[in-house]
mmCIF file of C-alpha atoms in Angstrom:
data_model
loop_
_atom_site.group_PDB
_atom_site.id
_atom_site.type_symbol
_atom_site.label_atom_id
_atom_site.label_comp_id
_atom_site.label_asym_id
_atom_site.label_seq_id
_atom_site.Cartn_x
_atom_site.Cartn_y
_atom_site.Cartn_z
ATOM 1 C CA MET A 1469 -9.725 12.912 24.558
ATOM 2 C CA GLU A 1470 -10.509 15.929 22.367
ATOM 3 C CA ILE A 1471 -7.466 15.103 20.228
ATOM 4 C CA ILE A 1472 -8.668 11.516 19.784
ATOM 5 C CA THR A 1473 -12.163 12.733 18.850
ATOM 6 C CA GLY A 1474 -10.584 15.041 16.292
ATOM 7 C CA VAL A 1475 -8.690 12.104 14.809
ATOM 8 C CA TYR A 1476 -11.938 10.116 14.566
ATOM 9 C CA LEU A 1477 -13.647 12.974 12.758
ATOM 10 C CA PHE A 1478 -10.700 13.467 10.406
ATOM 11 C CA PHE A 1479 -10.697 9.733 9.667
ATOM 12 C CA ILE A 1480 -14.431 9.877 8.915
ATOM 13 C CA LEU A 1481 -13.996 12.891 6.612
ATOM 14 C CA VAL A 1482 -11.174 11.205 4.690
ATOM 15 C CA SER A 1483 -13.216 7.999 4.417
ATOM 16 C CA LEU A 1484 -16.225 9.965 3.180
ATOM 17 C CA TYR A 1485 -14.114 11.762 0.625
ATOM 18 C CA SER A 1486 -12.576 8.508 -0.616
ATOM 19 C CA VAL A 1487 -15.889 6.680 -0.913
ATOM 20 C CA PHE A 1488 -17.724 9.530 -2.626
ATOM 21 C CA LEU A 1489 -14.816 10.052 -5.009
ATOM 22 C CA VAL A 1490 -14.919 6.385 -6.000
ATOM 23 C CA LEU A 1491 -18.719 6.437 -6.327
ATOM 24 C CA LEU A 1492 -18.676 9.534 -8.507
ATOM 25 C CA ILE A 1493 -16.003 8.098 -10.798
ATOM 26 C CA HIS A 1494 -17.897 4.799 -10.922
ATOM 27 C CA LEU A 1495 -21.245 6.427 -11.732
ATOM 28 C CA LYS A 1496 -19.711 8.532 -14.473
ATOM 29 C CA ASN A 1497 -17.884 5.619 -16.107
ATOM 30 C CA ARG A 1498 -19.904 2.521 -15.135
ATOM 31 C CA LYS A 1499 -20.877 1.839 -18.764
ATOM 32 C CA ASN A 1500 -17.234 1.884 -19.834
ATOM 33 C CA LEU A 1501 -15.788 -0.494 -17.249
ATOM 34 C CA PHE A 1502 -15.240 -3.314 -19.721
ATOM 35 C CA ASP A 1503 -14.390 -1.248 -22.776
ATOM 36 C CA GLU A 1504 -11.617 -2.519 -25.030
ATOM 37 C CA GLN A 1505 -9.391 -0.488 -27.303
ATOM 38 C CA GLU A 1506 -9.259 -1.666 -30.912
ATOM 39 C CA PRO A 1507 -5.627 -1.919 -32.108
ATOM 40 C CA LYS A 1508 -4.755 -0.386 -35.472
ATOM 41 C CA LYS A 1509 -1.681 -2.566 -35.875
ATOM 42 C CA ARG A 1510 -0.279 -5.839 -34.640
ATOM 43 C CA TYR A 1511 2.571 -5.440 -32.209
ATOM 44 C CA ALA A 1512 5.466 -7.853 -31.878
ATOM 45 C CA LEU A 1513 5.354 -9.221 -28.328
ATOM 46 C CA SER A 1514 8.078 -10.640 -26.127
ATOM 47 C CA VAL A 1515 6.540 -12.653 -23.290
ATOM 48 C CA LEU A 1516 8.812 -12.873 -20.248
ATOM 49 C CA ILE A 1517 8.142 -15.603 -17.685
ATOM 50 C CA PRO A 1518 10.512 -15.333 -14.704
ATOM 51 C CA ALA A 1519 10.579 -18.535 -12.674
ATOM 52 C CA TRP A 1520 12.090 -19.649 -9.400
ATOM 53 C CA ASN A 1521 11.121 -22.971 -7.817
ATOM 54 C CA LYS A 1522 7.857 -23.253 -9.742
ATOM 55 C CA GLU A 1523 8.083 -26.871 -10.848
ATOM 56 C CA GLU A 1524 4.390 -27.491 -10.133
ATOM 57 C CA SER A 1525 3.015 -24.721 -12.353
ATOM 58 C CA ILE A 1526 5.622 -23.627 -14.900
ATOM 59 C CA THR A 1527 4.653 -26.132 -17.605
ATOM 60 C CA LYS A 1528 0.971 -25.179 -17.435
ATOM 61 C CA THR A 1529 1.866 -21.482 -17.538
ATOM 62 C CA ILE A 1530 3.987 -21.942 -20.668
ATOM 63 C CA GLN A 1531 1.211 -23.986 -22.294
ATOM 64 C CA ALA A 1532 -1.346 -21.284 -21.429
ATOM 65 C CA VAL A 1533 0.838 -18.624 -23.063
ATOM 66 C CA GLN A 1534 1.434 -20.772 -26.142
ATOM 67 C CA SER A 1535 -2.309 -21.262 -26.601
ATOM 68 C CA ILE A 1536 -3.088 -17.528 -26.503
ATOM 69 C CA ASP A 1537 -4.885 -16.311 -29.614
ATOM 70 C CA TYR A 1538 -2.120 -14.197 -31.113
ATOM 71 C CA PRO A 1539 0.030 -14.893 -34.193
ATOM 72 C CA ASP A 1540 3.046 -17.039 -33.334
ATOM 73 C CA TYR A 1541 5.310 -15.031 -35.618
ATOM 74 C CA LEU A 1542 4.549 -11.943 -33.526
ATOM 75 C CA LYS A 1543 4.973 -13.681 -30.181
ATOM 76 C CA GLU A 1544 8.213 -14.899 -28.657
ATOM 77 C CA ILE A 1545 8.281 -16.601 -25.260
ATOM 78 C CA ILE A 1546 11.326 -16.146 -23.052
ATOM 79 C CA VAL A 1547 11.458 -18.152 -19.829
ATOM 80 C CA ILE A 1548 14.081 -17.028 -17.305
ATOM 81 C CA ASP A 1549 14.982 -19.571 -14.647
ATOM 82 C CA ASP A 1550 16.404 -17.659 -11.696
ATOM 83 C CA HIS A 1551 18.658 -20.524 -10.575
ATOM 84 C CA SER A 1552 15.880 -22.730 -9.181
ATOM 85 C CA THR A 1553 16.779 -25.412 -6.655
ATOM 86 C CA ASP A 1554 13.953 -27.764 -7.657
ATOM 87 C CA LYS A 1555 13.014 -29.273 -11.035
ATOM 88 C CA THR A 1556 11.789 -26.000 -12.581
ATOM 89 C CA LEU A 1557 14.591 -25.759 -15.144
ATOM 90 C CA GLU A 1558 14.144 -29.409 -16.068
ATOM 91 C CA LYS A 1559 10.425 -28.794 -16.672
ATOM 92 C CA ILE A 1560 11.194 -25.709 -18.774
ATOM 93 C CA LYS A 1561 13.611 -27.625 -20.991
ATOM 94 C CA GLN A 1562 10.858 -30.119 -21.810
ATOM 95 C CA CYS A 1563 8.804 -27.356 -23.458
ATOM 96 C CA LYS A 1564 9.266 -26.559 -27.136
ATOM 97 C CA GLY A 1565 9.083 -23.291 -29.033
ATOM 98 C CA ILE A 1566 10.500 -21.112 -26.272
ATOM 99 C CA THR A 1567 13.751 -19.310 -25.497
ATOM 100 C CA ILE A 1568 15.350 -20.384 -22.226
ATOM 101 C CA ILE A 1569 17.640 -18.281 -20.070
ATOM 102 C CA ALA A 1570 19.173 -20.212 -17.179
ATOM 103 C CA LYS A 1571 20.812 -17.884 -14.673
ATOM 104 C CA GLU A 1572 23.904 -19.087 -12.846
ATOM 105 C CA LYS A 1573 22.831 -17.515 -9.562
ATOM 106 C CA ASN A 1574 19.626 -16.344 -7.957
ATOM 107 C CA GLU A 1575 19.314 -12.543 -8.227
ATOM 108 C CA GLY A 1576 15.582 -12.001 -7.797
ATOM 109 C CA LYS A 1577 12.630 -11.421 -10.086
ATOM 110 C CA ALA A 1578 13.548 -7.858 -11.100
ATOM 111 C CA ALA A 1579 17.019 -8.896 -12.255
ATOM 112 C CA ALA A 1580 15.541 -11.868 -14.114
ATOM 113 C CA LEU A 1581 13.134 -9.587 -15.953
ATOM 114 C CA ASN A 1582 15.918 -7.152 -16.835
ATOM 115 C CA THR A 1583 17.888 -10.043 -18.325
ATOM 116 C CA GLY A 1584 14.847 -11.012 -20.385
ATOM 117 C CA ILE A 1585 14.353 -7.442 -21.611
ATOM 118 C CA GLU A 1586 17.883 -7.405 -22.985
ATOM 119 C CA LYS A 1587 17.167 -10.554 -25.000
ATOM 120 C CA ALA A 1588 13.673 -9.492 -26.147
ATOM 121 C CA ASN A 1589 12.961 -8.552 -29.757
ATOM 122 C CA GLY A 1590 9.339 -7.422 -29.408
ATOM 123 C CA GLU A 1591 8.044 -3.877 -29.346
ATOM 124 C CA LEU A 1592 5.971 -4.705 -26.280
ATOM 125 C CA ILE A 1593 7.109 -6.658 -23.237
ATOM 126 C CA VAL A 1594 4.554 -8.964 -21.618
ATOM 127 C CA VAL A 1595 5.326 -10.071 -18.046
ATOM 128 C CA ILE A 1596 3.627 -13.212 -16.757
ATOM 129 C CA ASP A 1597 4.291 -14.940 -13.440
ATOM 130 C CA ALA A 1598 5.236 -18.613 -13.483
ATOM 131 C CA ASP A 1599 2.013 -19.502 -11.642
ATOM 132 C CA ALA A 1600 -0.367 -17.420 -13.770
ATOM 133 C CA PHE A 1601 -2.638 -18.535 -16.598
ATOM 134 C CA PRO A 1602 -3.937 -15.828 -18.984
ATOM 135 C CA GLU A 1603 -7.123 -16.283 -20.999
ATOM 136 C CA LYS A 1604 -6.702 -16.872 -24.724
ATOM 137 C CA ASP A 1605 -8.016 -13.454 -25.773
ATOM 138 C CA SER A 1606 -6.221 -11.441 -23.077
ATOM 139 C CA PHE A 1607 -3.405 -10.112 -25.295
ATOM 140 C CA LYS A 1608 -5.764 -8.871 -28.019
ATOM 141 C CA LYS A 1609 -7.838 -7.004 -25.452
ATOM 142 C CA MET A 1610 -4.821 -5.232 -23.977
ATOM 143 C CA ILE A 1611 -2.650 -4.162 -26.900
ATOM 144 C CA GLY A 1612 -5.137 -1.614 -28.251
ATOM 145 C CA TYR A 1613 -4.374 0.718 -25.353
ATOM 146 C CA PHE A 1614 -0.887 1.259 -26.760
ATOM 147 C CA GLU A 1615 -2.359 3.192 -29.698
ATOM 148 C CA ASP A 1616 -2.159 6.109 -27.288
ATOM 149 C CA PRO A 1617 1.547 7.105 -27.298
ATOM 150 C CA GLN A 1618 1.230 8.295 -23.694
ATOM 151 C CA VAL A 1619 0.376 4.801 -22.445
ATOM 152 C CA GLY A 1620 3.435 3.127 -20.970
ATOM 153 C CA ALA A 1621 1.885 -0.001 -19.468
ATOM 154 C CA VAL A 1622 -1.380 -1.953 -19.380
ATOM 155 C CA THR A 1623 -2.473 -4.424 -16.730
ATOM 156 C CA SER A 1624 -5.322 -6.929 -16.414
ATOM 157 C CA THR A 1625 -7.921 -8.470 -14.106
ATOM 158 C CA ILE A 1626 -6.367 -11.030 -11.790
ATOM 159 C CA ILE A 1627 -8.666 -13.837 -10.680
ATOM 160 C CA VAL A 1628 -7.956 -16.492 -8.060
ATOM 161 C CA LYS A 1629 -7.652 -19.879 -9.735
ATOM 162 C CA ASP A 1630 -9.971 -22.547 -8.303
ATOM 163 C CA PRO A 1631 -10.381 -21.252 -4.721
ATOM 164 C CA SER A 1632 -11.091 -24.176 -2.400
ATOM 165 C CA ASN A 1633 -10.606 -23.232 1.266
ATOM 166 C CA LEU A 1634 -11.892 -20.194 3.162
ATOM 167 C CA LEU A 1635 -8.624 -18.244 2.891
ATOM 168 C CA GLU A 1636 -8.554 -18.637 -0.891
ATOM 169 C CA ARG A 1637 -12.199 -17.536 -1.128
ATOM 170 C CA MET A 1638 -11.390 -14.456 0.946
ATOM 171 C CA GLN A 1639 -8.607 -13.654 -1.498
ATOM 172 C CA ALA A 1640 -11.008 -14.209 -4.409
ATOM 173 C CA ILE A 1641 -13.280 -11.468 -3.033
ATOM 174 C CA GLU A 1642 -10.277 -9.234 -2.461
ATOM 175 C CA TYR A 1643 -8.965 -9.729 -5.993
ATOM 176 C CA TYR A 1644 -12.352 -8.829 -7.511
ATOM 177 C CA LEU A 1645 -12.394 -5.615 -5.467
ATOM 178 C CA ILE A 1646 -8.800 -4.826 -6.406
ATOM 179 C CA ALA A 1647 -9.628 -5.204 -10.110
ATOM 180 C CA TRP A 1648 -12.661 -2.926 -9.822
ATOM 181 C CA GLY A 1649 -10.774 -0.351 -7.755
ATOM 182 C CA ARG A 1650 -7.882 -0.374 -10.203
ATOM 183 C CA LYS A 1651 -10.245 0.296 -13.089
ATOM 184 C CA ILE A 1652 -11.756 3.219 -11.171
ATOM 185 C CA LEU A 1653 -8.238 4.635 -10.785
ATOM 186 C CA ASP A 1654 -7.691 4.126 -14.512
ATOM 187 C CA PHE A 1655 -10.332 6.770 -15.258
ATOM 188 C CA VAL A 1656 -8.254 9.358 -13.362
ATOM 189 C CA ASP A 1657 -4.843 8.194 -14.662
ATOM 190 C CA SER A 1658 -3.828 6.765 -11.304
ATOM 191 C CA VAL A 1659 -3.127 3.047 -11.815
ATOM 192 C CA TYR A 1660 -0.218 2.677 -9.389
ATOM 193 C CA VAL A 1661 0.740 -0.987 -9.866
ATOM 194 C CA THR A 1662 1.201 -3.291 -12.856
ATOM 195 C CA PRO A 1663 1.033 -6.758 -11.251
ATOM 196 C CA GLY A 1664 3.185 -9.689 -12.286
ATOM 197 C CA PRO A 1665 0.470 -12.186 -13.306
ATOM 198 C CA LEU A 1666 -0.128 -10.259 -16.552
ATOM 199 C CA SER A 1667 1.040 -6.775 -17.537
ATOM 200 C CA MET A 1668 2.362 -5.234 -20.768
ATOM 201 C CA TYR A 1669 4.979 -2.519 -21.232
ATOM 202 C CA ARG A 1670 6.641 -0.561 -24.016
ATOM 203 C CA LYS A 1671 10.112 -2.053 -24.295
ATOM 204 C CA ASN A 1672 11.757 1.252 -25.227
ATOM 205 C CA LEU A 1673 10.220 2.858 -22.132
ATOM 206 C CA LEU A 1674 11.464 0.086 -19.849
ATOM 207 C CA LYS A 1675 14.966 0.622 -21.209
ATOM 208 C CA GLU A 1676 14.599 4.393 -20.910
ATOM 209 C CA VAL A 1677 13.795 4.183 -17.193
ATOM 210 C CA GLY A 1678 16.506 1.616 -16.473
ATOM 211 C CA GLY A 1679 14.307 -1.458 -16.203
ATOM 212 C CA PHE A 1680 12.972 -2.969 -12.995
ATOM 213 C CA ASP A 1681 14.438 -1.909 -9.661
ATOM 214 C CA THR A 1682 16.472 -4.822 -8.272
ATOM 215 C CA ASN A 1683 16.502 -3.255 -4.800
ATOM 216 C CA ASN A 1684 12.717 -3.290 -4.453
ATOM 217 C CA ILE A 1685 10.996 -6.547 -3.508
ATOM 218 C CA THR A 1686 7.774 -5.490 -5.264
ATOM 219 C CA GLU A 1687 9.141 -4.517 -8.635
ATOM 220 C CA ASP A 1688 5.635 -4.311 -10.128
ATOM 221 C CA ILE A 1689 4.736 -1.355 -7.888
ATOM 222 C CA GLU A 1690 8.021 0.476 -8.341
ATOM 223 C CA ILE A 1691 8.028 0.194 -12.156
ATOM 224 C CA ALA A 1692 4.473 1.561 -12.298
ATOM 225 C CA TRP A 1693 5.500 4.604 -10.233
ATOM 226 C CA LYS A 1694 8.592 5.057 -12.367
ATOM 227 C CA ILE A 1695 6.456 5.098 -15.523
ATOM 228 C CA LEU A 1696 4.004 7.584 -14.023
ATOM 229 C CA LYS A 1697 6.793 9.895 -12.886
ATOM 230 C CA GLN A 1698 8.101 9.950 -16.470
ATOM 231 C CA GLY A 1699 4.752 11.420 -17.547
ATOM 232 C CA TYR A 1700 3.287 8.252 -19.067
ATOM 233 C CA LYS A 1701 0.008 6.561 -18.147
ATOM 234 C CA ASN A 1702 -0.738 3.070 -16.856
ATOM 235 C CA LYS A 1703 -4.023 1.571 -18.014
ATOM 236 C CA MET A 1704 -6.264 -1.183 -16.678
ATOM 237 C CA CYS A 1705 -8.063 -3.566 -19.046
ATOM 238 C CA LEU A 1706 -10.832 -5.081 -16.950
ATOM 239 C CA ALA A 1707 -11.906 -7.349 -19.821
ATOM 240 C CA ALA A 1708 -8.503 -9.094 -19.997
ATOM 241 C CA LYS A 1709 -8.328 -11.872 -17.424
ATOM 242 C CA VAL A 1710 -5.558 -13.940 -15.927
ATOM 243 C CA TYR A 1711 -5.908 -16.676 -13.313
ATOM 244 C CA THR A 1712 -3.326 -17.081 -10.591
ATOM 245 C CA ASP A 1713 -2.475 -19.357 -7.701
ATOM 246 C CA VAL A 1714 -2.689 -17.794 -4.244
ATOM 247 C CA PRO A 1715 -1.417 -18.840 -0.807
ATOM 248 C CA LYS A 1716 -3.431 -21.685 0.671
ATOM 249 C CA LYS A 1717 -2.147 -21.313 4.222
ATOM 250 C CA MET A 1718 -2.207 -18.365 6.591
ATOM 251 C CA LYS A 1719 1.557 -18.329 7.112
ATOM 252 C CA LEU A 1720 2.244 -18.068 3.382
ATOM 253 C CA TRP A 1721 -0.491 -15.429 2.958
ATOM 254 C CA TRP A 1722 0.968 -13.345 5.786
ATOM 255 C CA ARG A 1723 4.463 -13.573 4.290
ATOM 256 C CA GLN A 1724 3.151 -12.477 0.887
ATOM 257 C CA ARG A 1725 1.289 -9.469 2.314
ATOM 258 C CA VAL A 1726 4.279 -8.408 4.390
ATOM 259 C CA ARG A 1727 6.366 -8.476 1.214
ATOM 260 C CA TRP A 1728 3.759 -6.360 -0.578
ATOM 261 C CA ASP A 1729 3.755 -3.824 2.250
ATOM 262 C CA ILE A 1730 7.545 -3.657 2.500
ATOM 263 C CA GLY A 1731 7.802 -3.100 -1.253
ATOM 264 C CA GLY A 1732 5.125 -0.419 -1.089
ATOM 265 C CA LEU A 1733 6.965 1.321 1.743
ATOM 266 C CA GLN A 1734 10.236 1.122 -0.181
ATOM 267 C CA THR A 1735 8.545 2.670 -3.218
ATOM 268 C CA MET A 1736 6.852 5.364 -1.149
ATOM 269 C CA ASN A 1737 10.174 6.310 0.438
ATOM 270 C CA LYS A 1738 11.929 6.393 -2.954
ATOM 271 C CA TYR A 1739 9.355 8.747 -4.487
ATOM 272 C CA LYS A 1740 8.412 10.832 -1.430
ATOM 273 C CA SER A 1741 9.982 13.904 -3.065
ATOM 274 C CA SER A 1742 7.126 13.823 -5.606
ATOM 275 C CA PHE A 1743 4.597 14.625 -2.861
ATOM 276 C CA MET A 1744 2.266 17.402 -4.095
ATOM 277 C CA LYS A 1745 4.446 18.225 -7.118
ATOM 278 C CA LYS A 1746 2.056 19.870 -9.597
ATOM 279 C CA GLU A 1747 4.289 19.212 -12.595
ATOM 280 C CA GLN A 1748 3.934 15.464 -11.980
ATOM 281 C CA LYS A 1749 0.157 15.726 -12.287
ATOM 282 C CA MET A 1750 -1.875 12.892 -10.749
ATOM 283 C CA PHE A 1751 1.230 11.049 -9.641
ATOM 284 C CA GLY A 1752 2.428 13.915 -7.449
ATOM 285 C CA LEU A 1753 -0.968 15.332 -6.520
ATOM 286 C CA PHE A 1754 -2.920 12.136 -5.867
ATOM 287 C CA ILE A 1755 -1.041 8.823 -5.898
ATOM 288 C CA VAL A 1756 1.893 9.694 -3.620
ATOM 289 C CA PRO A 1757 -0.255 11.696 -1.143
ATOM 290 C CA ARG A 1758 -2.884 8.943 -1.138
ATOM 291 C CA PHE A 1759 -0.315 6.311 -0.229
ATOM 292 C CA ILE A 1760 1.333 8.378 2.493
ATOM 293 C CA ILE A 1761 -1.935 9.535 4.089
ATOM 294 C CA SER A 1762 -3.541 6.074 3.973
ATOM 295 C CA HIS A 1763 -0.568 4.499 5.741
ATOM 296 C CA ILE A 1764 -0.518 7.203 8.413
ATOM 297 C CA LEU A 1765 -4.257 6.900 9.013
ATOM 298 C CA SER A 1766 -4.094 3.116 9.144
ATOM 299 C CA LEU A 1767 -1.436 3.160 11.837
ATOM 300 C CA THR A 1768 -3.027 6.043 13.743
ATOM 301 C CA GLY A 1769 -6.460 4.439 13.728
ATOM 302 C CA PHE A 1770 -5.057 1.127 14.920
ATOM 303 C CA PHE A 1771 -3.152 2.611 17.849
ATOM 304 C CA ILE A 1772 -6.136 4.738 18.872
ATOM 305 C CA PHE A 1773 -8.255 1.595 18.845
ATOM 306 C CA LEU A 1774 -5.712 -0.114 21.114
ATOM 307 C CA TYR A 1775 -5.648 2.920 23.418
ATOM 308 C CA PHE A 1776 -9.443 3.070 23.595
ATOM 309 C CA THR A 1777 -9.713 -0.669 24.277
ATOM 310 C CA TYR A 1778 -6.992 -0.546 26.941
ATOM 311 C CA THR A 1779 -8.510 2.399 28.849
ATOM 312 C CA HIS A 1780 -12.000 0.894 28.854
ATOM 313 C CA LEU A 1781 -10.823 -2.547 29.912
ATOM 314 C CA LYS A 1782 -8.692 -0.987 32.628
ATOM 315 C CA SER A 1783 -11.655 1.036 33.901
ATOM 316 C CA PHE A 1784 -13.919 -2.009 33.759
ATOM 317 C CA PHE A 1785 -11.622 -4.278 35.772
ATOM 318 C CA LEU A 1786 -10.809 -1.572 38.321
ATOM 319 C CA LYS A 1787 -14.517 -1.067 38.863
ATOM 320 C CA ILE A 1788 -15.086 -4.785 39.346
ATOM 321 C CA PHE A 1789 -12.221 -4.912 41.825
ATOM 322 C CA TYR A 1790 -13.638 -1.912 43.717
ATOM 323 C CA ASN A 1791 -17.129 -3.417 43.829
ATOM 324 C CA ILE A 1792 -15.757 -6.666 45.199
ATOM 325 C CA ILE A 1793 -13.778 -4.876 47.907
ATOM 326 C CA THR A 1794 -16.692 -2.632 48.918
ATOM 327 C CA GLU A 1795 -19.317 -5.377 48.452
ATOM 328 C CA THR A 1796 -21.442 -3.167 46.221
ATOM 329 C CA PRO A 1797 -23.543 -4.291 43.214
ATOM 330 C CA MET A 1798 -21.614 -4.910 40.013
ATOM 331 C CA LEU A 1799 -24.177 -3.103 37.882
ATOM 332 C CA THR A 1800 -27.095 -0.795 38.578
ATOM 333 C CA ILE A 1801 -29.850 0.465 36.308
ATOM 334 C CA GLU A 1802 -28.535 4.012 36.576
ATOM 335 C CA GLU A 1803 -25.211 2.939 35.117
ATOM 336 C CA ILE A 1804 -26.684 1.421 31.972
ATOM 337 C CA SER A 1805 -26.251 3.834 29.078
ATOM 338 C CA ILE A 1806 -27.223 3.375 25.457
ATOM 339 C CA THR A 1807 -25.879 6.727 24.318
ATOM 340 C CA PRO A 1808 -23.412 6.028 21.512
ATOM 341 C CA SER A 1809 -19.916 7.448 21.865
ATOM 342 C CA VAL A 1810 -17.854 9.010 19.106
ATOM 343 C CA PHE A 1811 -15.891 5.761 18.947
ATOM 344 C CA THR A 1812 -18.963 3.549 18.421
ATOM 345 C CA PHE A 1813 -20.268 5.957 15.788
ATOM 346 C CA PHE A 1814 -16.893 5.825 14.050
ATOM 347 C CA ILE A 1815 -16.806 2.004 14.013
ATOM 348 C CA PHE A 1816 -20.384 1.795 12.738
ATOM 349 C CA PHE A 1817 -19.761 4.429 10.079
ATOM 350 C CA PHE A 1818 -16.558 2.777 8.921
ATOM 351 C CA LEU A 1819 -18.266 -0.626 8.580
ATOM 352 C CA VAL A 1820 -21.150 0.891 6.622
ATOM 353 C CA ILE A 1821 -18.994 2.708 4.074
ATOM 354 C CA THR A 1822 -16.768 -0.360 3.710
ATOM 355 C CA MET A 1823 -19.840 -2.497 3.036
ATOM 356 C CA ILE A 1824 -21.095 0.007 0.451
ATOM 357 C CA TYR A 1825 -17.731 0.039 -1.291
ATOM 358 C CA THR A 1826 -17.523 -3.759 -1.254
ATOM 359 C CA MET A 1827 -21.009 -4.440 -2.587
ATOM 360 C CA ILE A 1828 -20.760 -1.862 -5.378
ATOM 361 C CA GLY A 1829 -17.435 -3.338 -6.435
ATOM 362 C CA LEU A 1830 -18.748 -6.907 -6.437
ATOM 363 C CA ARG A 1831 -21.944 -5.953 -8.267
ATOM 364 C CA SER A 1832 -19.913 -4.128 -10.883
ATOM 365 C CA LEU A 1833 -18.121 -7.384 -11.639
ATOM 366 C CA ASN A 1834 -21.357 -9.411 -11.427
ATOM 367 C CA LYS A 1835 -20.168 -11.166 -8.315
ATOM 368 C CA ALA A 1836 -22.667 -9.820 -5.779
ATOM 369 C CA LYS A 1837 -25.244 -12.571 -6.380
ATOM 370 C CA ILE A 1838 -23.265 -15.231 -4.579
ATOM 371 C CA GLY A 1839 -25.878 -16.695 -2.253
ATOM 372 C CA ILE A 1840 -26.039 -17.029 1.523
ATOM 373 C CA LYS A 1841 -22.636 -18.684 1.846
ATOM 374 C CA GLY A 1842 -21.132 -16.027 -0.372
ATOM 375 C CA ASN A 1843 -22.664 -13.225 1.681
ATOM 376 C CA LEU A 1844 -21.282 -14.873 4.795
ATOM 377 C CA ARG A 1845 -17.835 -14.870 3.187
ATOM 378 C CA VAL A 1846 -18.191 -11.152 2.408
ATOM 379 C CA GLY A 1847 -19.041 -10.539 6.073
ATOM 380 C CA ILE A 1848 -16.043 -12.544 7.243
ATOM 381 C CA TYR A 1849 -13.881 -10.681 4.733
ATOM 382 C CA LEU A 1850 -14.995 -7.300 6.055
ATOM 383 C CA ILE A 1851 -14.814 -8.048 9.772
ATOM 384 C CA PHE A 1852 -11.835 -10.342 10.140
ATOM 385 C CA TYR A 1853 -9.781 -10.245 6.956
ATOM 386 C CA LEU A 1854 -9.397 -6.453 6.731
ATOM 387 C CA THR A 1855 -8.633 -6.049 10.436
ATOM 388 C CA LEU A 1856 -5.337 -7.850 9.889
ATOM 389 C CA TYR A 1857 -3.949 -5.180 7.565
ATOM 390 C CA PRO A 1858 -2.750 -2.740 10.270
ATOM 391 C CA LEU A 1859 -0.928 -5.645 11.959
ATOM 392 C CA ILE A 1860 0.713 -6.584 8.659
ATOM 393 C CA LEU A 1861 1.755 -2.966 8.135
ATOM 394 C CA ILE A 1862 3.295 -2.795 11.623
ATOM 395 C CA HIS A 1863 5.163 -6.053 11.022
ATOM 396 C CA SER A 1864 6.370 -4.738 7.649
ATOM 397 C CA LEU A 1865 7.587 -1.481 9.180
ATOM 398 C CA PHE A 1866 9.482 -3.392 11.850
ATOM 399 C CA LEU A 1867 11.198 -5.634 9.299
ATOM 400 C CA LEU A 1868 12.017 -2.671 7.067
ATOM 401 C CA LEU A 1869 13.511 -0.642 9.923
ATOM 402 C CA THR A 1870 15.558 -3.607 11.147
ATOM 403 C CA GLY A 1871 16.789 -4.379 7.639
ATOM 404 C CA ASN A 1872 15.232 -7.854 7.615
ATOM 405 C CA ILE A 1873 13.974 -7.673 4.021
ATOM 406 C CA LYS A 1874 13.381 -10.937 2.189
ATOM 407 C CA TRP A 1875 11.484 -11.973 -0.956
#
């Protein structure tokens, strides 16, 4: 039991450190959250839209990109159909003013992007998912960051498009918090993912590092780590927004999150040698350790919770059985105790710091004033939504260890 108590205390200390670190970075930079970098020149852009079985959204995505406020002569649009089995390619061919690459076999998103990079003429590569819809001014807000020669990639704020059911609204809250948290990491050069809905890259850097990893099912995480390891920085433009479709059903949501976790684990394993490497700066000293420690703590905390629950339930039912056999009272006044245990203190503490983190993040994005229903959704998000993550991680580990890796 002393070991378990020590784990609780270590978990609390790590949580305290993480929260206070975020709060300090936030307080120091809260006035600069939505800053934009003014570009000194106009970059030629190659917009890559990889698509596979996206017949319902691909046309609207292409139209959204075509309507972006950026000179047409500096913007080429390359749509790569990854051998879709529906009407995606047919829909793409109906669009004008784009370059179409139709692959003869399905090789995955990373391979599709690498094919597009080879055909691209722009100085900057813009990656947009086939179910994402960037705002008209998003490109102009992002390109200024590339005035710094050390910037290798820039990403944006991803917003859930038209959330309707409870699951989509939960994801909307999550995406707001992800955007805020990613901007906080920006201030310490630790943006560890450049998501597919809208991210920009230097084309020469992508070629230098060998493009996207075709063996990783979350190529947007792996490429970000690859860029950081090369000594470049990833930036987050909170002011640039892109809307995206999200899973509407629990089964699809679970599958998506398992894929994210498997890809993260693949990336973590690939770059584990960078752990605490001083010469790799924040990547080796913060990002890699943060990922490894957070995964270990998540699994450890979950299994300790199961152990604690099992032992207490076992004790409770054995006591009931004994009382029935001996015909003694089930409960006496002397047995009632309101003294909190280390476990109850840990649970309470963890909920409090999570609530603080959540509300500061939502307020920072002007999303805290969301009414009674909104506050109820935040509560559901904290209590139920987040408790699923250890289960997803366990499922992901099982699939990874058994080699059952699918997109």
